GROMACS .gro file of C-alpha atoms in nm:
model
  213
    1LYS     CA    1  -2.834   1.825  -0.733
    2HIS     CA    2  -2.631   1.515  -0.844
    3ASP     CA    3  -2.838   1.507  -1.174
    4THR     CA    4  -2.762   1.872  -1.235
    5GLU     CA    5  -2.379   1.824  -1.173
    6ALA     CA    6  -2.378   1.527  -1.400
    7ALA     CA    7  -2.549   1.720  -1.669
    8ILE     CA    8  -2.311   2.010  -1.628
    9SER     CA    9  -2.000   1.778  -1.651
   10THR     CA   10  -2.147   1.590  -1.952
   11SER     CA   11  -2.221   1.909  -2.138
   12GLY     CA   12  -1.874   2.042  -2.060
   13ARG     CA   13  -1.718   1.714  -2.195
   14TYR     CA   14  -1.933   1.734  -2.522
   15ALA     CA   15  -1.834   2.106  -2.548
   16SER     CA   16  -1.462   2.034  -2.527
   17ALA     CA   17  -1.508   1.759  -2.783
   18ALA     CA   18  -1.687   1.988  -3.011
   19ALA     CA   19  -1.415   2.249  -2.968
   20GLY     CA   20  -1.167   1.999  -3.114
   21ALA     CA   21  -0.995   1.912  -2.779
   22GLU     CA   22  -0.820   1.568  -2.834
   23PRO     CA   23  -0.901   1.292  -2.576
   24PRO     CA   24  -0.597   1.172  -2.360
   25LEU     CA   25  -0.403   0.877  -2.482
   26ARG     CA   26  -0.584   0.595  -2.308
   27ILE     CA   27  -0.484   0.228  -2.313
   28GLY     CA   28  -0.701  -0.064  -2.210
   29SER     CA   29  -1.069  -0.115  -2.144
   30ALA     CA   30  -1.315   0.140  -1.986
   31ASP     CA   31  -1.302  -0.059  -1.659
   32ALA     CA   32  -0.931  -0.048  -1.612
   33VAL     CA   33  -0.805   0.253  -1.814
   34ILE     CA   34  -0.432   0.300  -1.834
   35THR     CA   35  -0.271   0.608  -1.982
   36ALA     CA   36   0.056   0.581  -2.158
   37LEU     CA   37   0.191   0.859  -1.937
   38SER     CA   38   0.091   0.693  -1.609
   39VAL     CA   39   0.358   0.419  -1.632
   40ASP     CA   40   0.716   0.477  -1.525
   41ALA     CA   41   0.879   0.724  -1.781
   42ASN     CA   42   1.225   0.551  -1.774
   43GLN     CA   43   1.074   0.199  -1.830
   44LEU     CA   44   0.853   0.335  -2.110
   45ILE     CA   45   1.143   0.520  -2.285
   46GLU     CA   46   1.368   0.217  -2.267
   47ILE     CA   47   1.099  -0.005  -2.429
   48LEU     CA   48   1.020   0.252  -2.683
   49ALA     CA   49   1.388   0.289  -2.771
   50LYS     CA   50   1.405  -0.087  -2.837
   51GLU     CA   51   1.086  -0.062  -3.055
   52LEU     CA   52   1.241   0.233  -3.248
   53GLN     CA   53   1.559   0.044  -3.331
   54GLY     CA   54   1.356  -0.189  -3.558
   55ILE     CA   55   1.227   0.109  -3.765
   56PRO     CA   56   1.468   0.178  -4.057
   57GLN     CA   57   1.377   0.551  -4.077
   58ILE     CA   58   1.507   0.617  -3.736
   59LYS     CA   59   1.885   0.581  -3.727
   60PRO     CA   60   2.166   0.794  -3.575
   61PRO     CA   61   2.346   1.028  -3.814
   62ALA     CA   62   2.717   0.988  -3.885
   63TRP     CA   63   2.800   1.265  -3.644
   64ALA     CA   64   2.604   1.119  -3.350
   65PRO     CA   65   2.908   0.960  -3.165
   66PHE     CA   66   3.090   1.298  -3.147
   67VAL     CA   67   2.839   1.563  -3.048
   68LYS     CA   68   2.701   1.684  -2.716
   69THR     CA   69   2.327   1.706  -2.656
   70GLY     CA   70   2.364   2.064  -2.542
   71ALA     CA   71   2.597   2.348  -2.446
   72ASN     CA   72   2.550   2.256  -2.080
   73LYS     CA   73   2.701   1.911  -2.129
   74GLU     CA   74   3.079   1.848  -2.098
   75ARG     CA   75   3.092   1.522  -2.303
   76PRO     CA   76   2.896   1.328  -2.560
   77PRO     CA   77   2.657   1.060  -2.438
   78ALA     CA   78   2.816   0.747  -2.320
   79ARG     CA   79   2.548   0.510  -2.441
   80LYS     CA   80   2.573   0.368  -2.790
   81ASP     CA   81   2.193   0.368  -2.846
   82TRP     CA   82   2.148   0.720  -2.709
   83TRP     CA   83   1.996   0.840  -3.038
   84HIS     CA   84   1.708   0.598  -3.011
   85VAL     CA   85   1.652   0.675  -2.646
   86ARG     CA   86   1.639   1.051  -2.722
   87ALA     CA   87   1.396   0.975  -3.014
   88ALA     CA   88   1.180   0.771  -2.771
   89SER     CA   89   1.179   1.048  -2.514
   90VAL     CA   90   1.082   1.298  -2.780
   91LEU     CA   91   0.797   1.078  -2.900
   92ARG     CA   92   0.665   1.053  -2.538
   93THR     CA   93   0.693   1.431  -2.492
   94VAL     CA   94   0.507   1.494  -2.817
   95ALA     CA   95   0.235   1.253  -2.696
   96ARG     CA   96   0.217   1.454  -2.362
   97LEU     CA   97   0.250   1.808  -2.496
   98GLY     CA   98   0.157   1.803  -2.865
   99PRO     CA   99   0.126   2.003  -3.082
  100VAL     CA  100   0.483   2.099  -2.985
  101GLY     CA  101   0.784   2.223  -3.176
  102THR     CA  102   1.159   2.220  -3.159
  103SER     CA  103   1.183   2.542  -2.950
  104LYS     CA  104   0.985   2.417  -2.663
  105LEU     CA  105   1.163   2.084  -2.671
  106ARG     CA  106   1.496   2.261  -2.657
  107THR     CA  107   1.388   2.416  -2.327
  108LYS     CA  108   1.287   2.073  -2.194
  109TYR     CA  109   1.614   1.912  -2.272
  110GLY     CA  110   1.823   2.202  -2.148
  111GLY     CA  111   2.003   2.237  -1.823
  112LYS     CA  112   2.244   2.450  -1.603
  113HIS     CA  113   2.553   2.561  -1.783
  114SER     CA  114   2.867   2.578  -1.573
  115ARG     CA  115   3.077   2.892  -1.659
  116GLY     CA  116   3.362   2.852  -1.421
  117TYR     CA  117   3.384   3.122  -1.164
  118LYS     CA  118   3.076   3.287  -1.303
  119SER     CA  119   2.724   3.201  -1.189
  120GLU     CA  120   2.546   2.921  -1.369
  121ARG     CA  121   2.294   2.991  -1.644
  122PHE     CA  122   2.030   2.782  -1.807
  123ALA     CA  123   2.125   2.660  -2.158
  124ARG     CA  124   1.875   2.506  -2.400
  125GLY     CA  125   1.938   2.164  -2.543
  126SER     CA  126   2.066   2.097  -2.898
  127GLY     CA  127   1.812   2.208  -3.163
  128SER     CA  128   1.975   1.998  -3.437
  129ILE     CA  129   1.937   1.674  -3.247
  130ILE     CA  130   1.567   1.738  -3.172
  131ARG     CA  131   1.496   1.853  -3.518
  132LYS     CA  132   1.649   1.544  -3.688
  133ALA     CA  133   1.481   1.313  -3.451
  134MET     CA  134   1.142   1.472  -3.511
  135GLN     CA  135   1.210   1.458  -3.891
  136GLN     CA  136   1.292   1.088  -3.862
  137LEU     CA  137   0.977   1.020  -3.651
  138GLU     CA  138   0.772   1.202  -3.910
  139LYS     CA  139   0.917   0.993  -4.191
  140ALA     CA  140   0.840   0.688  -3.995
  141GLY     CA  141   0.470   0.790  -3.964
  142LEU     CA  142   0.482   0.835  -3.593
  143VAL     CA  143   0.426   1.213  -3.569
  144LYS     CA  144   0.266   1.471  -3.794
  145GLN     CA  145   0.211   1.848  -3.828
  146ALA     CA  146  -0.086   1.990  -3.665
  147VAL     CA  147  -0.240   2.323  -3.563
  148LYS     CA  148  -0.451   2.355  -3.252
  149GLY     CA  149  -0.574   2.705  -3.182
  150VAL     CA  150  -0.269   2.919  -3.158
  151HIS     CA  151  -0.033   2.638  -3.114
  152LYS     CA  152   0.125   2.458  -3.397
  153GLY     CA  153   0.376   2.173  -3.410
  154ARG     CA  154   0.370   1.799  -3.418
  155ILE     CA  155   0.141   1.546  -3.259
  156ILE     CA  156   0.150   1.174  -3.251
  157THR     CA  157  -0.030   0.951  -3.506
  158GLU     CA  158  -0.243   0.633  -3.466
  159LYS     CA  159   0.068   0.431  -3.543
  160ALA     CA  160   0.250   0.589  -3.255
  161SER     CA  161  -0.040   0.543  -3.034
  162ALA     CA  162  -0.029   0.168  -3.108
  163ILE     CA  163   0.341   0.157  -3.029
  164LEU     CA  164   0.285   0.354  -2.704
  165ARG     CA  165   0.010   0.118  -2.619
  166THR     CA  166   0.228  -0.183  -2.658
  167ALA     CA  167   0.515  -0.026  -2.468
  168ALA     CA  168   0.289   0.073  -2.175
  169HIS     CA  169   0.153  -0.272  -2.144
  170LYS     CA  170   0.511  -0.414  -2.136
  171ALA     CA  171   0.616  -0.151  -1.876
  172MET     CA  172   0.321  -0.251  -1.661
  173ALA     CA  173   0.394  -0.619  -1.688
  174GLU     CA  174   0.772  -0.601  -1.614
  175PRO     CA  175   0.740  -0.534  -1.237
  176ARG     CA  176   0.487  -0.819  -1.212
  177LYS     CA  177   0.714  -1.060  -1.383
  178ALA     CA  178   1.010  -0.963  -1.172
  179LYS     CA  179   0.806  -0.999  -0.856
  180ALA     CA  180   0.668  -1.338  -0.963
  181ALA     CA  181   1.020  -1.466  -1.054
  182LYS     CA  182   1.169  -1.338  -0.725
  183ALA     CA  183   0.909  -1.496  -0.496
  184PRO     CA  184   0.994  -1.861  -0.570
  185ALA     CA  185   1.360  -1.790  -0.532
  186GLN     CA  186   1.306  -1.638  -0.194
  187HIS     CA  187   1.102  -1.935  -0.077
  188ALA     CA  188   1.368  -2.179  -0.204
  189ALA     CA  189   1.635  -2.000  -0.028
  190ALA     CA  190   1.441  -1.991   0.296
  191ALA     CA  191   1.375  -2.364   0.264
  192THR     CA  192   1.737  -2.470   0.196
  193THR     CA  193   1.908  -2.232   0.447
  194PRO     CA  194   1.938  -2.397   0.793
  195SER     CA  195   1.826  -2.189   1.088
  196THR     CA  196   2.113  -2.066   1.292
  197ALA     CA  197   1.912  -1.868   1.548
  198GLN     CA  198   1.950  -1.979   1.915
  199SER     CA  199   1.720  -1.948   2.195
  200PRO     CA  200   1.795  -1.695   2.480
  201THR     CA  201   1.853  -1.983   2.723
  202ALA     CA  202   2.118  -2.139   2.489
  203GLU     CA  203   2.286  -1.812   2.460
  204LYS     CA  204   2.309  -1.761   2.835
  205LYS     CA  205   2.465  -2.106   2.882
  206GLU     CA  206   2.726  -2.039   2.626
  207ALA     CA  207   2.809  -1.704   2.796
  208LYS     CA  208   2.852  -1.879   3.135
  209GLU     CA  209   3.077  -2.145   2.975
  210THR     CA  210   3.286  -1.880   2.814
  211LYS     CA  211   3.335  -1.702   3.148
  212LYS     CA  212   3.431  -2.029   3.336
  213GLN     CA  213   3.704  -2.093   3.068
   0.00000   0.00000   0.00000
């Protein structure tokens, strides 16, 4: 029975590969496989944003400080590096959903639009920002056009896979470094702080002396 199930799963895997299905983005060895999408998304995006700041093709347009990211927003982003953060988020989304185009990404980056006394409605995100970010990522060689069945859009390249691999390893290492740096500080604080705890007997004696006074 187990041999039959293994043969079926193996044949299905080969059939999907023959059909042109792309394997998931995997990082690391076969013994300890880490996917770029299994690490914390916020940490990965922040690290990716720093990596993208070093790529000359990816830079905010002149109008970036003055625009909102969608009709549902009331103000422009407060962060100065928000363009690189959005580009990093788009790159991670393309790695997860690709091939994907601007229309689907507008839905992802949309939100509820307040209309005063009227009921809220969903408003899609800015298509211009997503389109410009995708064009810059394509110029940098991180995404490319692709067609997969009835779906067409952009997917990540090998160069983007390498950047995601590096960012994922950094994201996995950051909590360990923080924990390792925090442990000696806690031990040192515990060693230098005198113990102020009293025994129950001493507390009772102090209470009796207070009553006598």
